[in-house]
mmCIF file with all atom_site columns, C-alpha atoms in Angstrom:
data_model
loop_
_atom_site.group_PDB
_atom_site.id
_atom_site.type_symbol
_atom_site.label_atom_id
_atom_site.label_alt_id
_atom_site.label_comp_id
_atom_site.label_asym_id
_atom_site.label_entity_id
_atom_site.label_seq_id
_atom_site.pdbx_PDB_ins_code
_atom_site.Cartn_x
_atom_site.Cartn_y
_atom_site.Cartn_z
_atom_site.occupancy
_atom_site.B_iso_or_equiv
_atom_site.pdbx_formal_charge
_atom_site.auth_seq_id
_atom_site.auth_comp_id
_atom_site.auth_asym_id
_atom_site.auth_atom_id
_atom_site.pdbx_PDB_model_num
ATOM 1   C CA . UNK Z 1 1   ? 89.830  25.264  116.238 1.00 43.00 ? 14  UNK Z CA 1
ATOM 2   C CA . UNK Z 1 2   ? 86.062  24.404  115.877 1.00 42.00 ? 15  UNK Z CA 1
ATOM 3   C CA . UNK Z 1 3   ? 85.088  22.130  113.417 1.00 50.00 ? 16  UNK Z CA 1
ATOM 4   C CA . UNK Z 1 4   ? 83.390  23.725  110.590 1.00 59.00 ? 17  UNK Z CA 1
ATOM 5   C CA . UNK Z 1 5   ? 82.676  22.548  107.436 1.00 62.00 ? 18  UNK Z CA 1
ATOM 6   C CA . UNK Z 1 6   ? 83.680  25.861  105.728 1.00 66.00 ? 19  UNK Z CA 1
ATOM 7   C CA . UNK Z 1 7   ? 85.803  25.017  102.571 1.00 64.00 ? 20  UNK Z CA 1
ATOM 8   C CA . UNK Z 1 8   ? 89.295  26.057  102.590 1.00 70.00 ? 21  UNK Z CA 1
ATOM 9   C CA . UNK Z 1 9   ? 90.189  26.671  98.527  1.00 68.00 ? 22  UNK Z CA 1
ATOM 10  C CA . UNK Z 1 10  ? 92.713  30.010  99.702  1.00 74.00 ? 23  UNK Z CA 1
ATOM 11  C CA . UNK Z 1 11  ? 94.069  28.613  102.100 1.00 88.00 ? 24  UNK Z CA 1
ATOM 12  C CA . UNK Z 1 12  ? 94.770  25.228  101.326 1.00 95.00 ? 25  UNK Z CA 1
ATOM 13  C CA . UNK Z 1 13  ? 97.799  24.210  99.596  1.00 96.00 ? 26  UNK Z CA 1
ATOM 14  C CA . UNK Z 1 14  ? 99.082  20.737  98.139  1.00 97.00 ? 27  UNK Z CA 1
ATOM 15  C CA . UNK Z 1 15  ? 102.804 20.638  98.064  1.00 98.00 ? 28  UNK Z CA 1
ATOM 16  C CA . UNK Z 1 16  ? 106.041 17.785  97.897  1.00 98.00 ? 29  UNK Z CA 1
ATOM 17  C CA . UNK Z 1 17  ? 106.698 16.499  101.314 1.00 98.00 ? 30  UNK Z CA 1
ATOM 18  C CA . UNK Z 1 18  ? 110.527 17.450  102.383 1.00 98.00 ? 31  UNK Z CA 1
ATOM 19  C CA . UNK Z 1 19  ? 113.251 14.961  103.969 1.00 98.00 ? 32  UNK Z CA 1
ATOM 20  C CA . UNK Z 1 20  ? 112.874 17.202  107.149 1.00 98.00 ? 33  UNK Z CA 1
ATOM 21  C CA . UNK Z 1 21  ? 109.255 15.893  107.687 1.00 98.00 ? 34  UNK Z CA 1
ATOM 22  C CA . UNK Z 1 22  ? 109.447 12.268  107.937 1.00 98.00 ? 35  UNK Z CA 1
ATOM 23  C CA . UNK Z 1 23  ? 109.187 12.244  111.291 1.00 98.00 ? 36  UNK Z CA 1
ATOM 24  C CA . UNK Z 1 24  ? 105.418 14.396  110.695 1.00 98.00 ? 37  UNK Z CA 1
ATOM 25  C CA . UNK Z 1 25  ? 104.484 11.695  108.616 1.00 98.00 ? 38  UNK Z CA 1
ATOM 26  C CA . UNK Z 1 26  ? 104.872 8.713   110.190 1.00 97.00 ? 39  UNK Z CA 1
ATOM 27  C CA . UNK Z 1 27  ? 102.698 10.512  112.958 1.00 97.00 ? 40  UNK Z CA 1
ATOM 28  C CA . UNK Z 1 28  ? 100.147 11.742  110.723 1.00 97.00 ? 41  UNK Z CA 1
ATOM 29  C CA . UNK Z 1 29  ? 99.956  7.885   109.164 1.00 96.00 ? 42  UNK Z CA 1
ATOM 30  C CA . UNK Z 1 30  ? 100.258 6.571   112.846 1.00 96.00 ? 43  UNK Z CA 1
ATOM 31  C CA . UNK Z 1 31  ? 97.314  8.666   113.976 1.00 95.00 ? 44  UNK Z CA 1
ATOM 32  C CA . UNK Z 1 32  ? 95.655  7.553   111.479 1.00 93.00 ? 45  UNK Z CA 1
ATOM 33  C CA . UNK Z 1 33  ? 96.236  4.036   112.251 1.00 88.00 ? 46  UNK Z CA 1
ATOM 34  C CA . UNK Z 1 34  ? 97.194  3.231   108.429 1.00 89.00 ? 47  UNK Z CA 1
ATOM 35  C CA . UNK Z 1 35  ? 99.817  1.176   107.597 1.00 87.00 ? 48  UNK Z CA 1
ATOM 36  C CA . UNK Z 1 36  ? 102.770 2.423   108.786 1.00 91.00 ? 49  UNK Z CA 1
ATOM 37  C CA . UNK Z 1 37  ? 105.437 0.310   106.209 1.00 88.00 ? 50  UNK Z CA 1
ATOM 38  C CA . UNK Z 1 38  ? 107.187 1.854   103.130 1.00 91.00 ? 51  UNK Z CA 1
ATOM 39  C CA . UNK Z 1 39  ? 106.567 5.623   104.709 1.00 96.00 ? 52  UNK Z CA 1
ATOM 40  C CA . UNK Z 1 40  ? 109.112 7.387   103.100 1.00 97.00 ? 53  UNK Z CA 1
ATOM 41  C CA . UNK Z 1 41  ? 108.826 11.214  102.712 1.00 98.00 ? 54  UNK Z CA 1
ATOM 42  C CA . UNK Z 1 42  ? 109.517 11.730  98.273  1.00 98.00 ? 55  UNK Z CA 1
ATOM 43  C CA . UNK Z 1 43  ? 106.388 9.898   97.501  1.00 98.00 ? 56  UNK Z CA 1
ATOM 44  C CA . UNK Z 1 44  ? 104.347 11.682  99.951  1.00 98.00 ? 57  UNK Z CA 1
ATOM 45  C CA . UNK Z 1 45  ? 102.071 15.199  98.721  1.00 98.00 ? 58  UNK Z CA 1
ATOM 46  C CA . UNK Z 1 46  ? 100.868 17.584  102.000 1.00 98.00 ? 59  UNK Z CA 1
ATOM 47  C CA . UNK Z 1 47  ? 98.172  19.419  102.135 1.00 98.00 ? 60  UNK Z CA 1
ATOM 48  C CA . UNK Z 1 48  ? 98.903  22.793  104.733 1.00 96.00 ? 61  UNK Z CA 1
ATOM 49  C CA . UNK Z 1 49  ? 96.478  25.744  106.004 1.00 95.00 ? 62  UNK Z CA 1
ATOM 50  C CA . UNK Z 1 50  ? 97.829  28.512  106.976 1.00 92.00 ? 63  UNK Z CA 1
ATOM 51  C CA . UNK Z 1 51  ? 101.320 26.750  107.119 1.00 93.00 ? 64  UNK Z CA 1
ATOM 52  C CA . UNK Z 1 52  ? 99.600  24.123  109.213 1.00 96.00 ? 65  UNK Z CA 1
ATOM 53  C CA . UNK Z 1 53  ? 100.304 20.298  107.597 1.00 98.00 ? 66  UNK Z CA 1
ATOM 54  C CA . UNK Z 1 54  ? 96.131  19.027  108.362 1.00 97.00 ? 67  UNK Z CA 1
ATOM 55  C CA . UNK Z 1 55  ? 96.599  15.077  105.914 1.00 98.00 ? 68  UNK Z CA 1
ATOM 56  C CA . UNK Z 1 56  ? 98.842  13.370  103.810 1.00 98.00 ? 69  UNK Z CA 1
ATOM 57  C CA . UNK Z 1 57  ? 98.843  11.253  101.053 1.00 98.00 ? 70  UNK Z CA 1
ATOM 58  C CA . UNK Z 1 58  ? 101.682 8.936   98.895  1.00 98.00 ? 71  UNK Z CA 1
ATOM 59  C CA . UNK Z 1 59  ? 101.902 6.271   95.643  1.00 97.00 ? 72  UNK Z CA 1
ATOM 60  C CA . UNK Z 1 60  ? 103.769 3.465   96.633  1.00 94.00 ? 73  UNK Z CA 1
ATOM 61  C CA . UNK Z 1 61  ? 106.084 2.474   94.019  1.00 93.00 ? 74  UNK Z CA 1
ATOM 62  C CA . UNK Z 1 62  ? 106.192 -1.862  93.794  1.00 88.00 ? 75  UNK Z CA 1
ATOM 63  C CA . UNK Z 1 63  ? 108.220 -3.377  91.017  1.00 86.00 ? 76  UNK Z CA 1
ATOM 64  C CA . UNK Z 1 64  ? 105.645 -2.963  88.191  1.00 84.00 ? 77  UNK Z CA 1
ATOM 65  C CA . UNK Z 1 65  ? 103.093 -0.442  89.963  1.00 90.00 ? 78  UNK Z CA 1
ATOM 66  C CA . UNK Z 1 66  ? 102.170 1.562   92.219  1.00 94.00 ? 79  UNK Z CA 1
ATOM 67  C CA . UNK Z 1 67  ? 99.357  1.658   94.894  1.00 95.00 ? 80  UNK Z CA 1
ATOM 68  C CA . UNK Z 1 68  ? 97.905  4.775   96.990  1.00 97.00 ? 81  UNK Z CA 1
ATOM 69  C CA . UNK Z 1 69  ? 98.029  4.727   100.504 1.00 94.00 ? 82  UNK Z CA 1
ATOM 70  C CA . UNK Z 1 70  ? 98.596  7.000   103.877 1.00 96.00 ? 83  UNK Z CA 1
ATOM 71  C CA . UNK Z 1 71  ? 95.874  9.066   102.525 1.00 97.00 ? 84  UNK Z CA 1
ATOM 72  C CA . UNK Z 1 72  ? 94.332  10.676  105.817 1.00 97.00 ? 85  UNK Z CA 1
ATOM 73  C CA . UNK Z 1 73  ? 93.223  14.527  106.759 1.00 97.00 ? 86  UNK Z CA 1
ATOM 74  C CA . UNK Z 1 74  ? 93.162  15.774  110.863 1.00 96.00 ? 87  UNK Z CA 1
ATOM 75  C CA . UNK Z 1 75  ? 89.442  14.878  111.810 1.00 94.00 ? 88  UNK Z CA 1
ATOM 76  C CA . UNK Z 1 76  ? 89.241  19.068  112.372 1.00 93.00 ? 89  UNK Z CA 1
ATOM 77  C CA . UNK Z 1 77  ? 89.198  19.212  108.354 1.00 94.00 ? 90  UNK Z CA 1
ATOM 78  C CA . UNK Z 1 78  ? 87.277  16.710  106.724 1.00 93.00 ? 91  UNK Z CA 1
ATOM 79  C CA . UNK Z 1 79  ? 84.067  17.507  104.491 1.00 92.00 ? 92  UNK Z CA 1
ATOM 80  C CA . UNK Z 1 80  ? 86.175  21.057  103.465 1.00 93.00 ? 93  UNK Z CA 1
ATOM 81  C CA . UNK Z 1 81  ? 87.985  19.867  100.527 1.00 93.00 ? 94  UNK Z CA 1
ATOM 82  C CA . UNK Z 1 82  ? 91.319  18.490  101.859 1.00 96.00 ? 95  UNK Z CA 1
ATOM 83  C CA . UNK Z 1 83  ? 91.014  15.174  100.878 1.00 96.00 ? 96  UNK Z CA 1
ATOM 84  C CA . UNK Z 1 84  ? 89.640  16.157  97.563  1.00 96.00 ? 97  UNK Z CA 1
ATOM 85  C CA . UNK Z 1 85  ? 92.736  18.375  96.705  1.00 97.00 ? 98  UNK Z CA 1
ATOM 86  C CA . UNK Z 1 86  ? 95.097  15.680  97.794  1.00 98.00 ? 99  UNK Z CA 1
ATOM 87  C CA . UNK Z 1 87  ? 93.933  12.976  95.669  1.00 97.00 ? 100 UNK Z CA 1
ATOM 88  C CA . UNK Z 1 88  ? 93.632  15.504  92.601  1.00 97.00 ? 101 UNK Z CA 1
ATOM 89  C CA . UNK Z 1 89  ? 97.270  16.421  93.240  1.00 98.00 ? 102 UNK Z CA 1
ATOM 90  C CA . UNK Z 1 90  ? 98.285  13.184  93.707  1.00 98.00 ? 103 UNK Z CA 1
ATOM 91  C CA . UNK Z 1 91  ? 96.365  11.692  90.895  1.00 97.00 ? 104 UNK Z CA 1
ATOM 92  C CA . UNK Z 1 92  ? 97.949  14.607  87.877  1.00 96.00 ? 105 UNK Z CA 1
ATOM 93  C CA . UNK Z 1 93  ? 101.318 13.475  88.663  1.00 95.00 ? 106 UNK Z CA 1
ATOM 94  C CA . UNK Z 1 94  ? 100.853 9.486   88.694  1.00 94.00 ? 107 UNK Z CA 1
ATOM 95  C CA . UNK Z 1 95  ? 100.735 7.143   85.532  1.00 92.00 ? 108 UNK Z CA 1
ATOM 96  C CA . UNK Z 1 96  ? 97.649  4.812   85.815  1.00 95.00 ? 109 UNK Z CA 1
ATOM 97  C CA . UNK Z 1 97  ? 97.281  2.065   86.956  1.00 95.00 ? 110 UNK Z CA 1
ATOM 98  C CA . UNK Z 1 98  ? 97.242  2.941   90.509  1.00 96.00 ? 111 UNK Z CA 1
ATOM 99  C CA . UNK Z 1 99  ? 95.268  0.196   93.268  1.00 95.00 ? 112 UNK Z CA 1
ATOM 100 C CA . UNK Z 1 100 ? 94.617  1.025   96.547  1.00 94.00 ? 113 UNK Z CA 1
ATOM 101 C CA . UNK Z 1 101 ? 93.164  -0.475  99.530  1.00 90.00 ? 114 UNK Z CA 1
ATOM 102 C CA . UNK Z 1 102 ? 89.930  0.943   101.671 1.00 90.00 ? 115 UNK Z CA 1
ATOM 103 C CA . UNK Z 1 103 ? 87.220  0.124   104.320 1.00 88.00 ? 116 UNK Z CA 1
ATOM 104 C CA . UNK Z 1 104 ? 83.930  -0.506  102.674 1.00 90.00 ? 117 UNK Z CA 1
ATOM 105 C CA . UNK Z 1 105 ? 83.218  2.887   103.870 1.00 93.00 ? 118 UNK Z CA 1
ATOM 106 C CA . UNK Z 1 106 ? 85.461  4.695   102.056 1.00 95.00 ? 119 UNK Z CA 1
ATOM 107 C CA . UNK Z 1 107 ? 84.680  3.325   98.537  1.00 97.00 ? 120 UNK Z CA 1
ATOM 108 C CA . UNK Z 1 108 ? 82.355  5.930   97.638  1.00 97.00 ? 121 UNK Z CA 1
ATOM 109 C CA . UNK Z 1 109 ? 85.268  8.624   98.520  1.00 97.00 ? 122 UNK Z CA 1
ATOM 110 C CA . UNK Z 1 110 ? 87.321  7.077   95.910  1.00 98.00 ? 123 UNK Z CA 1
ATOM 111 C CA . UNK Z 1 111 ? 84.993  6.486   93.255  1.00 97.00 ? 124 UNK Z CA 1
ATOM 112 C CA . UNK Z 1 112 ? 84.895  10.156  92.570  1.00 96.00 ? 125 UNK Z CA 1
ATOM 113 C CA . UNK Z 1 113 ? 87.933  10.066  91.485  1.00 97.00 ? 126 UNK Z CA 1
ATOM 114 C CA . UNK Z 1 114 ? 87.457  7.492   89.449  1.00 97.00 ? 127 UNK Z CA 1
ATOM 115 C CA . UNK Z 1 115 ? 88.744  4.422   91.071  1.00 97.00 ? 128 UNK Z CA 1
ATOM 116 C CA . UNK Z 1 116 ? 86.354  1.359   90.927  1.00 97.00 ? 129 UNK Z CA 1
ATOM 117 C CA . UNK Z 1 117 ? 85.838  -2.038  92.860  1.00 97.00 ? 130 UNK Z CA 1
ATOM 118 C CA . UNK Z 1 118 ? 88.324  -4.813  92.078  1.00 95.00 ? 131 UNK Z CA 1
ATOM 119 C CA . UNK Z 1 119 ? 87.859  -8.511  92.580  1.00 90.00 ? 132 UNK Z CA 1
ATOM 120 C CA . UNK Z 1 120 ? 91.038  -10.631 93.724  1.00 83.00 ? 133 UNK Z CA 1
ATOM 121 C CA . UNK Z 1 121 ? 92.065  -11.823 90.620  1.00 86.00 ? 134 UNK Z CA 1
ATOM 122 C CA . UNK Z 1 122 ? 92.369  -8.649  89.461  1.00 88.00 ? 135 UNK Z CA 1
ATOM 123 C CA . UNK Z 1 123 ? 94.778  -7.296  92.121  1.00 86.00 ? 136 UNK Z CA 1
ATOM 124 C CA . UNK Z 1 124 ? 98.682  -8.187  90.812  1.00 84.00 ? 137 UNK Z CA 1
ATOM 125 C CA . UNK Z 1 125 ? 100.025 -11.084 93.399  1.00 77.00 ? 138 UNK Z CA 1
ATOM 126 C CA . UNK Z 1 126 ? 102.487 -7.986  95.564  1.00 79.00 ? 139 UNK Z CA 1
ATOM 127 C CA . UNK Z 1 127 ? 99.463  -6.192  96.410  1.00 81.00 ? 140 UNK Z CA 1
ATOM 128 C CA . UNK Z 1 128 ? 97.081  -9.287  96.643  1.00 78.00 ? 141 UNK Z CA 1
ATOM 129 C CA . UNK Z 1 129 ? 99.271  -11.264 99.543  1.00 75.00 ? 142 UNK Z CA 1
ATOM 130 C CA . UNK Z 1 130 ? 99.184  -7.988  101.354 1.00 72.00 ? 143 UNK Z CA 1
ATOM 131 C CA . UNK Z 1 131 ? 95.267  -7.329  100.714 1.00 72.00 ? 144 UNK Z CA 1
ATOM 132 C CA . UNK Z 1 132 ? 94.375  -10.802 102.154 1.00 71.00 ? 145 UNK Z CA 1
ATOM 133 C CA . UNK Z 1 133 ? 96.188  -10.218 105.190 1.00 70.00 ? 146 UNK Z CA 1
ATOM 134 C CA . UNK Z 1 134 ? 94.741  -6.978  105.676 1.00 67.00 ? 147 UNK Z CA 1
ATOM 135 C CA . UNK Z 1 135 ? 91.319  -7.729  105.031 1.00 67.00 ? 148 UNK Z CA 1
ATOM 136 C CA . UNK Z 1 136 ? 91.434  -10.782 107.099 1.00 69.00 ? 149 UNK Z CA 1
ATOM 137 C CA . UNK Z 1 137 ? 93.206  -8.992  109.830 1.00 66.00 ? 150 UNK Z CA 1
ATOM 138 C CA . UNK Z 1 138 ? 91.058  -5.785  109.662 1.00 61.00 ? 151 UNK Z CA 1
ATOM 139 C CA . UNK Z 1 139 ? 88.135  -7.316  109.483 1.00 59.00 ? 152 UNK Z CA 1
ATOM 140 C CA . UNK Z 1 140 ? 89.048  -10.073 112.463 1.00 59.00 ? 153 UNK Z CA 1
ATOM 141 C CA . UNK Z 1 141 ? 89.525  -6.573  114.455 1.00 67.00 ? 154 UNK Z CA 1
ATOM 142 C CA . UNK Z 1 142 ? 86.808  -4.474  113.385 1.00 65.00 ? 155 UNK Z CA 1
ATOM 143 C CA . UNK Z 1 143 ? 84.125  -6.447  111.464 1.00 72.00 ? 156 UNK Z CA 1
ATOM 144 C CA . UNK Z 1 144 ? 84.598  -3.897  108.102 1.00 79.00 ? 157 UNK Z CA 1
ATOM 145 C CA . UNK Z 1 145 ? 85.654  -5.253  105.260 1.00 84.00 ? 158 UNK Z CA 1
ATOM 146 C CA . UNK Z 1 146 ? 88.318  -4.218  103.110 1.00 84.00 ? 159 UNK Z CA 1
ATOM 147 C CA . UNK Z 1 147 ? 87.827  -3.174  99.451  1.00 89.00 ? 160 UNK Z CA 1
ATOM 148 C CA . UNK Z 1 148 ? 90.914  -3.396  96.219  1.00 91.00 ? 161 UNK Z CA 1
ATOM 149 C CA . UNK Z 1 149 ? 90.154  -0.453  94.186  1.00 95.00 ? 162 UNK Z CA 1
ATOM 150 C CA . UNK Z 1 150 ? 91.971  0.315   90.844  1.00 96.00 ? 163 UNK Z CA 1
ATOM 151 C CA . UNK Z 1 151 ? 92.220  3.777   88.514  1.00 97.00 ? 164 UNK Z CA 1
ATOM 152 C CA . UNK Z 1 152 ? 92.780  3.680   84.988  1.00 95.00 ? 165 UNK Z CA 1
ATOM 153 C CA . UNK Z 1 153 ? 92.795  7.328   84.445  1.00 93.00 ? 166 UNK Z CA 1
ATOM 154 C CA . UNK Z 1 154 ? 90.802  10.245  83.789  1.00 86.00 ? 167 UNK Z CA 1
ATOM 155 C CA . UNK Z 1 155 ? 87.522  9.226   82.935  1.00 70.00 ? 168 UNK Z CA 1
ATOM 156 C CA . UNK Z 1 156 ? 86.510  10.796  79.621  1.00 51.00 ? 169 UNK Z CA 1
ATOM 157 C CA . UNK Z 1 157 ? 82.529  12.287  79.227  1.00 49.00 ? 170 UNK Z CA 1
ATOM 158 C CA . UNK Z 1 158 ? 80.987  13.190  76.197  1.00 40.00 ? 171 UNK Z CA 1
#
């Protein structure tokens, strides 16, 4: 398939992952070269076209809350709305707060949705030991920085 950066609204579908596709996910999340801990296929959403799974995403449940990760979409199609359905899907079925983790890069992505910079302190200690680590590891490797993010909700506009 070309790349194209025609959307894909019919033909796109977010759905439950099933305990048959484990083994899909940790290669989506491998290709992806996320973290590949705590993969396990009921808190995962998949977006298909035309029957074919094209990204992934999951809320991690930790003892008092729960963090986004594995969220990815096949190179072939980004910019068509994938990533956008997956983390409205994912999003109308979770109880805020959710954190996640992201390059720099990504930040913008997420604030659409409504998630915002967090400092630190404001990351609870589970996610904070693994966010240090991370960020100093990530950015040892790659020189990009690695931003907390946290959503409260739906934003509400007057």
């Amino acid at each position: 398939m070309s790349p194209t950066t025609e959307p894909l609204s019919a033909a796109l579908q977010v759905r439950q992952a099933r305990a048959d596709e484990q083994a899909l996910i940790r290669r989506l999340v491998a290709s992806a070269r996320l973290d590949p801990t705590n993969l396990h296929w009921q808190n995962f959403l998949l977006a298909e076209v035309n029957g074919e799974v094209v990204g992934c995403v999951q809320i991690r449940p930790y003892p008092g809350l729960r963090e986004l990760g594995s969220m990815m979409v096949r190179s072939s199609y980004r910019k068509r709305g994938v990533g956008g359905a997956l983390m409205h899907a994912i999003l109308d079925q979770s109880v805020p707060p959710i954190f996640l983790e992201c390059p720099a890069y990504r930040v913008s992505f997420y604030e659409r949705f409504g998630f915002r910079v967090v400092g630190v302190r404001e990351i609870p200690w589970v996610l904070r030991v693994k966010w240090i680590l991370g960020n100093t590891l990530v950015r040892w490797l790659t020189r990009v920085p690695i931003r907390a993010m946290r959503w409260d909700g739906p934003s509400v506009v007057d």
